[in-house]
XYZ file of C-alpha atoms in Angstrom:
699
model
C -54.745 181.860 130.214
C -55.540 185.070 128.333
C -57.792 187.959 129.525
C -58.925 191.280 128.008
C -58.306 194.561 129.989
C -60.061 197.805 129.737
C -58.111 198.944 126.724
C -59.039 195.832 124.840
C -55.542 194.585 125.034
C -54.964 190.896 125.713
C -52.945 190.052 128.683
C -51.299 186.667 129.083
C -51.307 185.204 132.611
C -49.946 182.145 134.133
C -52.121 179.385 135.830
C -51.846 181.094 139.304
C -53.089 184.446 137.773
C -49.894 186.298 137.813
C -48.797 188.233 134.499
C -46.498 186.416 132.384
C -43.221 188.188 131.808
C -42.462 188.492 128.178
C -38.769 187.901 127.303
C -36.730 190.639 126.009
C -35.824 190.807 122.294
C -32.246 189.779 122.890
C -33.445 186.848 124.956
C -35.805 185.682 122.215
C -32.905 186.049 119.555
C -30.845 183.889 121.764
C -33.600 181.156 122.227
C -34.039 181.163 118.427
C -30.370 180.791 117.654
C -30.130 177.935 120.142
C -33.108 176.255 118.841
C -31.732 176.383 115.385
C -27.970 175.937 116.163
C -27.288 173.220 113.551
C -28.485 175.403 110.774
C -26.504 178.520 111.977
C -23.372 176.500 112.815
C -23.152 175.466 109.186
C -23.969 179.012 107.912
C -21.497 180.699 110.283
C -18.719 178.292 109.602
C -19.165 178.435 105.867
C -19.189 182.343 106.117
C -16.016 182.262 108.189
C -14.110 180.268 105.602
C -15.628 182.446 102.824
C -14.501 185.553 104.699
C -11.024 184.292 104.844
C -10.970 183.463 101.065
C -12.161 187.179 100.536
C -9.409 188.821 102.512
C -7.061 189.357 99.607
C -10.057 191.093 97.850
C -10.606 193.401 100.931
C -6.988 194.534 101.131
C -6.546 198.194 100.967
C -3.603 200.265 99.517
C -1.174 201.414 102.241
C -0.927 205.088 103.080
C 1.244 207.068 105.453
C -0.887 208.255 108.389
C 1.693 210.411 110.152
C 2.091 213.551 108.239
C 5.344 214.571 109.951
C 7.207 211.671 108.225
C 7.120 213.455 104.712
C 9.238 210.738 102.885
C 11.202 211.946 99.902
C 10.445 215.678 100.653
C 14.205 216.415 101.120
C 16.968 216.127 98.595
C 19.604 213.478 99.258
C 22.976 214.982 100.545
C 24.933 211.784 99.976
C 28.145 212.385 97.868
C 30.377 210.175 95.803
C 33.120 210.744 98.373
C 30.892 209.132 101.037
C 30.368 206.009 98.840
C 34.042 205.907 98.219
C 34.682 205.775 101.923
C 32.297 202.761 102.236
C 34.017 201.022 99.311
C 37.323 201.484 100.990
C 36.028 199.914 104.249
C 34.717 196.842 102.362
C 38.239 196.368 100.638
C 40.137 196.911 103.886
C 37.905 194.401 105.618
C 38.739 191.816 102.874
C 42.428 192.361 103.201
C 42.356 192.296 106.921
C 40.516 188.894 106.855
C 43.088 187.553 104.420
C 45.919 188.669 106.533
C 44.466 187.644 109.892
C 42.239 184.644 108.911
C 40.327 183.495 112.048
C 42.597 185.365 114.454
C 41.588 187.728 117.180
C 39.329 190.718 116.701
C 41.254 192.535 114.022
C 38.112 193.134 111.827
C 36.330 194.535 114.725
C 39.159 196.928 115.506
C 39.257 198.066 111.896
C 35.607 198.899 111.821
C 35.997 200.647 115.200
C 38.830 202.707 113.883
C 36.596 203.728 110.871
C 33.870 204.842 113.123
C 36.189 206.803 115.431
C 37.693 208.577 112.440
C 34.199 209.754 111.471
C 33.745 211.314 114.950
C 31.551 208.545 116.538
C 31.883 207.249 120.036
C 32.900 203.669 119.727
C 32.368 200.715 122.134
C 32.791 197.038 122.037
C 30.635 194.382 123.635
C 31.275 190.757 124.220
C 28.442 188.277 124.659
C 28.054 184.608 125.475
C 26.767 182.065 122.906
C 23.269 180.902 123.922
C 22.080 177.440 124.745
C 18.855 176.040 123.459
C 17.225 174.706 126.659
C 13.592 174.704 127.470
C 12.518 176.247 130.800
C 8.765 176.692 131.430
C 9.245 179.912 133.400
C 10.850 181.633 130.518
C 7.540 181.944 128.945
C 6.522 184.545 131.575
C 9.895 186.374 132.028
C 11.448 189.280 130.297
C 13.456 189.166 127.006
C 16.766 188.893 128.841
C 16.135 185.447 129.953
C 18.442 182.976 128.254
C 20.478 179.973 128.857
C 24.284 180.226 128.764
C 26.644 177.488 127.546
C 29.328 176.337 130.010
C 32.951 175.954 129.573
C 33.281 178.392 126.685
C 36.643 179.438 125.538
C 37.743 183.034 124.959
C 37.725 182.434 121.173
C 33.987 181.518 121.336
C 32.687 184.845 122.539
C 31.160 187.093 120.096
C 32.080 190.810 119.807
C 29.724 193.491 118.765
C 30.891 196.910 117.608
C 28.658 199.945 118.145
C 29.327 203.637 117.012
C 27.193 206.574 118.225
C 26.958 209.899 116.407
C 25.506 212.625 118.632
C 22.880 214.692 117.098
C 23.868 218.498 116.861
C 20.262 219.540 117.429
C 19.289 216.824 119.885
C 19.266 216.478 123.633
C 20.460 212.854 123.785
C 17.073 211.556 124.688
C 16.170 209.815 121.400
C 17.963 207.766 118.908
C 17.865 205.712 115.656
C 19.553 202.284 115.349
C 21.192 200.973 112.156
C 22.136 197.338 112.594
C 24.426 195.251 110.040
C 24.838 191.551 110.994
C 28.303 190.505 109.793
C 30.099 187.074 110.575
C 33.697 188.102 111.404
C 34.817 184.486 111.020
C 33.026 183.176 107.951
C 31.426 186.204 106.271
C 31.010 186.222 102.625
C 31.592 189.046 99.970
C 27.880 189.945 99.786
C 27.553 190.191 103.545
C 30.440 192.732 103.636
C 28.460 194.916 101.152
C 26.056 195.956 103.894
C 28.902 197.428 105.905
C 29.840 199.467 102.918
C 26.312 200.826 102.514
C 25.851 201.830 106.135
C 29.535 203.124 106.353
C 28.671 205.381 103.355
C 25.619 206.775 105.181
C 27.402 207.084 108.554
C 30.020 209.182 106.893
C 27.430 211.666 105.775
C 25.480 211.602 109.104
C 28.659 212.447 111.002
C 28.765 215.943 109.532
C 25.121 216.857 108.767
C 23.441 219.656 110.940
C 19.704 218.520 110.685
C 19.909 215.533 112.978
C 17.662 215.731 116.180
C 18.122 212.148 117.196
C 21.400 210.234 117.863
C 22.460 207.593 115.353
C 23.673 204.302 116.660
C 25.442 201.923 114.024
C 25.660 198.316 115.595
C 27.830 195.806 113.668
C 26.470 192.642 115.184
C 28.802 189.538 115.211
C 26.551 186.939 113.569
C 28.728 183.787 113.951
C 25.979 182.474 116.268
C 23.216 183.722 114.134
C 21.686 187.276 113.427
C 19.308 187.386 116.351
C 21.487 186.548 119.371
C 24.076 189.428 119.083
C 21.353 191.998 118.689
C 19.451 190.673 121.651
C 22.572 190.564 123.894
C 23.415 194.146 122.862
C 19.934 195.311 123.598
C 19.921 193.505 126.882
C 23.108 195.302 127.911
C 21.710 198.615 126.652
C 18.431 198.504 128.621
C 19.533 196.367 131.527
C 23.158 196.877 132.421
C 24.956 194.226 134.430
C 27.195 195.501 137.303
C 28.526 192.080 138.423
C 32.023 190.854 137.672
C 31.790 188.833 134.316
C 33.838 185.853 133.177
C 34.315 187.946 130.005
C 36.939 190.159 131.709
C 39.617 187.412 131.619
C 39.490 187.508 127.743
C 39.074 191.149 127.424
C 41.338 192.112 124.448
C 39.283 195.343 123.650
C 38.915 196.783 127.118
C 35.137 196.297 126.992
C 34.722 196.706 130.668
C 32.885 199.991 131.565
C 33.169 201.006 127.939
C 29.493 200.561 126.836
C 28.017 203.631 125.296
C 24.467 204.476 125.258
C 22.189 207.033 123.546
C 18.478 207.967 124.089
C 15.322 205.963 123.777
C 15.132 204.198 120.401
C 12.618 205.652 118.069
C 13.105 202.978 115.255
C 15.556 200.512 114.082
C 16.621 199.231 110.690
C 18.458 195.972 110.182
C 20.250 195.837 106.710
C 21.629 192.602 105.034
C 22.913 192.061 101.617
C 22.033 188.446 100.783
C 23.154 186.886 97.473
C 22.543 187.771 93.890
C 19.006 188.889 92.748
C 17.203 186.510 90.398
C 15.580 189.481 88.658
C 17.028 192.200 86.351
C 16.796 194.844 89.099
C 18.026 195.058 92.716
C 15.497 193.299 95.011
C 14.487 194.545 98.471
C 12.734 192.092 100.802
C 10.956 193.434 103.917
C 10.704 191.268 107.034
C 8.552 192.553 109.753
C 7.094 189.750 111.896
C 8.482 189.565 115.475
C 7.795 187.225 118.404
C 4.233 186.044 118.927
C 2.794 187.913 115.983
C 4.039 191.287 116.914
C 4.382 193.787 113.949
C 5.834 197.222 113.817
C 3.921 200.212 113.076
C 2.785 200.108 109.438
C 4.076 203.700 108.732
C 7.627 202.438 109.029
C 7.122 199.850 106.231
C 5.159 202.445 104.124
C 7.975 204.890 104.269
C 10.669 202.287 103.277
C 8.400 200.963 100.456
C 7.705 204.416 99.015
C 11.295 205.465 99.057
C 12.607 202.154 97.619
C 10.129 202.029 94.767
C 9.528 205.683 93.879
C 13.104 207.183 94.616
C 15.684 204.334 94.333
C 14.111 201.970 91.904
C 14.214 198.714 93.957
C 11.926 195.844 93.277
C 10.283 195.494 96.800
C 8.734 192.227 97.887
C 7.477 190.446 100.984
C 7.643 186.737 101.534
C 4.993 184.425 100.166
C 4.088 180.729 100.095
C 5.417 179.815 96.683
C 3.495 176.436 96.443
C 0.180 178.407 96.513
C 0.953 180.227 93.347
C 0.396 177.021 91.407
C -2.665 175.941 93.400
C -5.484 175.063 91.084
C -8.231 175.428 93.461
C -6.932 178.744 94.483
C -6.888 179.822 91.005
C -10.505 178.765 90.502
C -11.583 180.930 93.456
C -9.577 183.783 91.989
C -11.402 183.391 88.637
C -14.783 183.221 90.325
C -14.113 186.395 92.352
C -12.794 188.116 89.255
C -15.982 187.249 87.282
C -18.259 188.358 90.237
C -16.241 191.673 90.316
C -16.719 192.268 86.647
C -20.379 191.615 86.915
C -20.747 193.968 89.815
C -18.854 196.615 88.019
C -21.268 196.223 85.080
C -24.368 196.683 87.296
C -22.782 199.829 89.152
C -19.364 201.386 87.900
C -18.804 202.469 91.552
C -18.524 198.826 92.787
C -14.765 197.880 92.464
C -15.038 194.551 94.033
C -12.908 192.050 91.985
C -9.261 191.878 91.226
C -7.487 189.906 88.479
C -7.096 186.131 89.326
C -3.309 186.587 89.150
C -3.406 189.244 91.748
C -5.601 187.184 93.877
C -3.084 184.247 93.813
C -0.224 186.756 94.718
C -2.236 188.156 97.523
C -3.347 184.850 98.902
C 0.224 183.371 98.752
C 1.635 186.603 100.644
C -1.290 186.443 103.114
C -0.767 182.900 103.890
C 2.983 183.559 104.560
C 2.124 186.499 106.833
C -0.493 184.430 108.736
C 1.918 181.524 109.062
C 4.850 183.561 110.273
C 2.708 185.393 112.812
C 1.115 182.214 113.948
C 4.448 180.595 114.281
C 5.615 183.285 116.816
C 9.150 183.123 115.721
C 10.816 186.460 114.514
C 11.827 186.480 110.849
C 14.928 188.564 111.436
C 17.030 190.201 114.231
C 14.529 193.066 114.183
C 12.413 190.845 116.456
C 14.746 191.566 119.362
C 13.740 195.264 119.200
C 9.974 194.446 119.457
C 10.700 192.882 122.891
C 11.551 196.362 123.943
C 8.544 197.956 122.129
C 10.840 199.523 119.426
C 9.512 199.551 115.895
C 12.054 197.627 113.756
C 12.199 195.863 110.373
C 14.836 193.881 108.381
C 15.819 194.903 105.029
C 17.404 192.101 102.897
C 18.866 193.458 99.715
C 19.792 191.187 96.733
C 21.944 193.107 94.059
C 21.849 192.147 90.490
C 25.617 192.106 90.121
C 28.320 189.775 91.250
C 30.338 191.045 94.378
C 33.522 191.822 92.514
C 31.918 194.279 90.218
C 33.383 197.695 91.235
C 31.423 199.713 88.706
C 27.876 198.557 89.776
C 28.920 198.329 93.416
C 29.311 202.155 93.462
C 25.767 202.699 92.236
C 24.443 200.013 94.616
C 25.967 201.669 97.598
C 24.685 205.103 96.555
C 20.968 203.850 96.116
C 21.092 201.664 99.274
C 22.529 204.489 101.391
C 20.046 206.998 100.057
C 17.244 204.625 100.890
C 18.451 204.495 104.492
C 19.016 208.270 104.433
C 15.479 209.113 103.447
C 14.108 206.751 106.121
C 16.246 208.286 108.755
C 15.017 211.812 107.679
C 11.476 210.730 108.100
C 12.098 209.182 111.434
C 14.130 212.113 112.575
C 11.107 214.443 111.890
C 8.850 212.709 114.472
C 8.324 214.470 117.667
C 6.893 211.255 119.363
C 6.830 207.467 118.762
C 5.027 205.884 116.019
C 1.301 205.773 116.953
C -0.711 206.964 114.072
C -0.887 203.910 111.804
C -1.710 200.217 112.496
C 0.060 197.816 114.680
C -2.354 194.910 113.991
C -2.385 194.031 110.297
C -1.486 191.473 107.649
C 0.259 192.137 104.343
C -0.944 190.778 101.061
C 1.857 192.817 99.141
C 4.368 195.653 100.057
C 1.694 198.207 99.250
C -1.542 196.406 100.423
C -2.650 195.522 103.858
C -5.610 194.000 105.745
C -6.362 195.786 109.096
C -7.555 194.072 112.374
C -11.028 195.307 111.843
C -11.282 193.274 108.668
C -9.493 190.021 109.369
C -11.141 189.598 112.874
C -14.496 189.093 111.034
C -13.468 185.680 109.752
C -12.411 184.627 113.211
C -15.661 185.905 114.775
C -17.619 183.992 112.220
C -15.764 180.709 112.823
C -16.263 180.736 116.518
C -19.808 182.216 116.725
C -21.405 178.679 116.475
C -19.605 177.346 119.420
C -21.706 179.097 122.196
C -24.928 178.300 120.372
C -24.131 174.642 119.949
C -22.843 174.282 123.565
C -26.112 175.653 124.866
C -28.302 173.568 122.587
C -26.287 170.367 123.521
C -26.570 171.119 127.234
C -30.269 171.513 126.975
C -30.563 168.186 125.062
C -28.438 166.489 127.584
C -30.468 167.921 130.437
C -33.567 166.319 128.842
C -32.049 163.073 128.190
C -30.609 162.560 131.594
C -33.771 163.965 133.345
C -35.833 161.330 131.605
C -33.465 158.491 132.398
C -32.997 159.299 136.122
C -35.039 159.934 139.123
C -33.525 163.267 139.952
C -35.418 166.303 139.563
C -34.631 168.586 136.498
C -33.586 171.410 138.660
C -31.208 169.282 140.626
C -29.586 168.029 137.383
C -29.332 171.393 135.802
C -27.410 172.616 138.924
C -24.830 169.883 139.399
C -24.786 167.053 136.849
C -22.682 169.028 134.507
C -19.758 168.864 136.890
C -19.154 165.190 135.740
C -18.415 166.302 132.441
C -16.306 169.320 133.703
C -14.310 167.000 135.840
C -13.296 165.071 132.650
C -12.532 168.378 130.786
C -10.475 169.639 133.708
C -8.494 166.264 133.997
C -7.580 166.271 130.251
C -6.623 170.017 130.316
C -4.486 169.272 133.461
C -2.831 166.344 131.376
C -2.135 168.811 128.560
C -0.385 171.202 131.032
C 1.748 168.333 132.205
C 2.687 167.347 128.615
C 3.544 170.944 127.912
C 6.099 170.850 130.717
C 7.626 167.316 129.843
C 10.274 168.732 127.519
C 11.883 170.476 130.390
C 12.381 167.175 132.211
C 13.281 165.189 129.172
C 16.094 167.632 128.429
C 17.492 166.922 131.944
C 18.017 163.225 131.157
C 21.559 162.601 130.333
C 22.371 160.924 127.144
C 19.164 161.795 125.272
C 20.410 164.413 122.697
C 19.077 163.208 119.403
C 15.597 164.609 118.340
C 14.416 161.071 117.462
C 15.218 159.719 121.078
C 13.655 162.736 122.698
C 10.546 162.644 120.591
C 10.172 158.819 121.492
C 10.619 159.603 125.196
C 8.054 162.442 124.960
C 5.524 160.261 123.117
C 5.952 157.354 125.363
C 5.623 159.353 128.524
C 2.677 161.331 127.214
C 0.883 158.059 126.279
C 1.529 156.530 129.717
C -0.003 159.697 131.419
C -2.950 159.520 129.208
C -3.578 155.875 129.958
C -3.351 156.696 133.649
C -5.844 159.474 133.203
C -8.260 157.117 131.366
C -8.079 154.589 134.162
C -8.283 157.106 136.981
C -11.258 159.194 135.516
C -13.797 156.499 134.298
C -15.621 158.944 132.166
C -12.618 159.575 130.026
C -12.251 155.808 129.100
C -12.283 155.339 125.306
C -13.112 151.680 124.936
C -15.501 151.130 127.722
C -18.359 148.785 126.737
C -20.768 150.074 129.313
C -22.385 153.577 129.244
C -21.208 155.640 132.078
C -22.870 158.481 133.984
C -21.773 161.293 131.690
C -24.072 161.974 128.809
C -21.999 162.656 125.628
C -24.028 165.654 124.668
C -23.185 167.359 128.040
C -19.557 166.293 127.638
C -19.487 167.791 124.088
C -21.217 170.894 125.355
C -18.507 171.566 127.983
C -15.750 170.635 125.446
C -16.947 173.248 123.054
C -17.211 175.808 125.757
C -13.574 175.151 126.692
C -12.459 175.298 123.139
C -14.306 178.694 122.674
C -12.651 180.176 125.761
C -9.230 179.025 124.663
C -9.528 180.264 121.163
C -10.901 183.705 122.265
C -7.931 184.007 124.847
C -5.525 183.074 122.063
C -6.907 185.666 119.726
C -5.856 188.276 122.332
C -2.305 186.911 122.547
C -1.712 185.957 118.876
C -4.572 186.253 116.462
C -3.006 184.163 113.616
C -2.612 181.185 115.898
C -6.225 181.633 116.905
C -7.347 181.866 113.417
C -5.360 178.695 112.264
C -6.552 176.876 115.391
C -10.219 177.784 114.739
C -10.007 176.415 111.201
C -8.910 173.158 112.680
C -10.628 172.885 116.046
C -14.104 174.295 115.305
C -15.250 171.713 112.764
C -13.712 168.867 114.788
C -15.600 169.979 117.989
C -18.855 170.540 115.922
C -18.729 167.301 114.031
C -17.652 165.148 116.911
C -20.303 162.542 117.893
C -20.243 158.851 119.014
C -19.681 156.413 116.111
C -21.267 153.343 117.833
C -24.907 154.462 117.201
C -24.075 155.237 113.544
C -22.462 151.864 113.101
C -25.636 150.190 114.646
C -28.093 152.301 112.642
C -26.226 151.589 109.281
C -28.011 154.668 107.635
C -26.060 156.543 105.167
C -26.489 159.918 106.832
C -25.263 158.642 110.169
C -22.309 156.720 108.572
C -21.302 159.786 106.649
C -21.315 161.939 109.825
C -19.161 159.229 111.656
C -16.756 159.213 108.766
C -16.346 162.982 108.785
C -15.809 162.875 112.492
C -13.043 160.306 112.088
C -11.323 162.222 109.296
C -11.444 165.562 111.225
C -10.272 163.965 114.521
C -7.315 162.286 112.559
C -6.307 165.491 110.842
C -6.628 167.432 114.181
C -3.902 165.331 115.765
C -1.001 167.771 116.054
C 1.715 165.469 114.455
C -0.592 164.677 111.510
C -1.574 168.198 111.001
C 2.111 169.196 111.174
C 2.909 166.725 108.325
C 0.001 167.959 106.268
C 1.051 171.792 106.689
C 4.628 170.826 105.735
C 3.386 169.225 102.563
C 1.157 172.420 101.825
C 4.067 174.678 102.361
C 6.184 172.653 100.021
C 8.790 171.667 102.728
C 10.216 168.197 103.278
C 11.192 166.520 106.504
C 14.959 167.101 106.041
C 15.933 163.484 106.283
C 14.389 162.968 109.734
C 11.461 160.934 110.874
C 8.105 162.668 111.310
C 8.510 162.453 115.060
C 12.020 163.835 115.093
C 11.015 166.716 112.796
C 8.057 167.482 114.967
C 10.333 167.465 118.032
C 12.666 170.006 116.315
C 9.747 172.219 115.471
C 8.530 172.179 119.078
C 12.158 172.985 120.274
C 12.133 176.003 118.091
C 8.708 177.102 119.411
C 9.793 176.946 123.119
C 13.386 178.441 122.303
C 11.591 181.609 121.085
C 8.936 181.567 123.791
C 6.104 181.225 121.265
C 2.599 181.213 122.718
C 1.771 178.796 119.867
C 3.486 176.027 121.936
C 1.308 176.826 124.988
C -1.772 176.804 122.772
C -0.916 173.461 121.306
C -0.286 171.840 124.639
C -3.037 173.524 126.768
C -5.903 174.144 124.366
C -5.609 172.079 121.372
C -4.397 168.803 122.648
C -6.878 168.648 125.484
C -9.836 169.426 123.113
C -8.621 166.882 120.578
C -8.561 164.252 123.309
C -12.061 165.177 124.429
C -13.281 164.914 120.891
C -11.667 161.445 120.773
C -13.594 160.582 123.958
C -16.773 161.701 122.343
C -16.031 159.718 119.253
C -15.707 156.470 121.128
C -18.304 157.219 123.805
C -20.261 154.089 124.784
C -23.576 155.616 123.982
């Protein structure tokens, strides 16, 4: 009822005469979005995918944020004599290995003698080989949690060598770490070149006067991989053990109470020489991804890239998905964006939007590799061990253009490699505090281009934006449907009836939690060591638990012929709400995992609908929707999606069955404490099962 007041303003009143409260603008906007949720879900989802495809175009040139770094401002002090000392070490190591092949720790003693002759404090550290056994509590423990192999002989222990140069202008509170992984048993000729480069630099640093931070050179025994020796040394560095160790009975180097320490680590550089370059110049590959998508401060990469390109003439690259470089559909997008960019530049010369199609392909392939590596949650090198202690670190893998026995070119290679490290150490040495100016959340599209968190989060936000709108719309529709079909009041339904759907959602998420913990118990079963047997046991046990859940919770039954109490719209509403919460939480832990999960889970949840009504109606639109739902649910199954992603990345199954390969992949995730494993078991799998329940709902 409307009345006119003294100011001739119409007032809206309710039937009882009280004034009707007008909703606030934000409430009216929410009501409008919920009422038109199908349209907005399509628009937002398409915009999210488009924003992801536009990311290579939105990449910005890298720049050095911290002015104190000043890369390349000082002249190199490295001399030919320093390089000769490094070459001499490489030759002595080769001769020592020929004379003492596979015997004792003679190579470690030789390296330690060289360090000592340069004036460094030398220490040796023995460590256990690590077992790969899943333990659920390791996900929530510190970086020093690992499983030791039992009955290990003395010859099986790894031995690290560390030398420390005390800074003449320092107070011992800060340090810079140089790491050279080297297999003392089976190391190749190229691998020993990294020792020569760092030895040349170490010879220089032992006599300079400008150092304000201690220098630690760690020669990591990489017979058990590059990561394990670095992690063991860092564990002893930060958390010394005072208990009597089994290592003492095989202590040839008097490692007991001989561990040396310096100050807090400002940065770490891991150097590896890996095979011959395929190009006409020396190649430097930068690896920055650590566990669960952690990245070092971007300034550290910028300094190395600047010095390598503009001072030492290296060809710098980061990893890329090679199969995408020949992708025809990606090339079409690149050409479209290039044409749009040219058109925009014609309309306004200040609009520099487009990039060449070839650069778009390169950027997309590099971005896909960066996204995949961060989502996997597994470090791409031994530098990942430093990020567990909040130390900025990267791995530099150098591929020379000459064979390892070329003495003439080896001298130039040592000179340029050592000068690169010298310039980087000079820059870090200038810092009065830790890296903090530049980005920690970013993705690379090339060594000199990056995408910051403020840009790449837009794609994820657009993808998940429809979920709360669609959940609210479905809940309202479910309220109306069940209110009309029952004798309960609408208020009573709105208050309690959604708990039936919530019970099903909770039951399947509890099932996902149990399935996530199953590998720990499967690993305890004796005799089950092959990946194939373990994957079969895991799949069989999970299927049995799923069947028990369907029998115990009637609303979860897939093939029931009678409609049960839970309306499928309400069930889908709660499912979408659970998926939204899970994706948002995962974006805080590891954005890359959340982004890939949203690309897969959002369309599956939005398109899921009962197929029985569509089959009964036989209308083309309904049948098409049911077909899309079936396809998305099939692709969303973790094993199927794993096989598809392997094909897109150009990787094979390595001679194993799909189940065995998937099990090995899961083992690698839990061995590295990847949060992606928890996401698959506790978010993706339960939501996929709920979509399956909706698909076969007896509506």
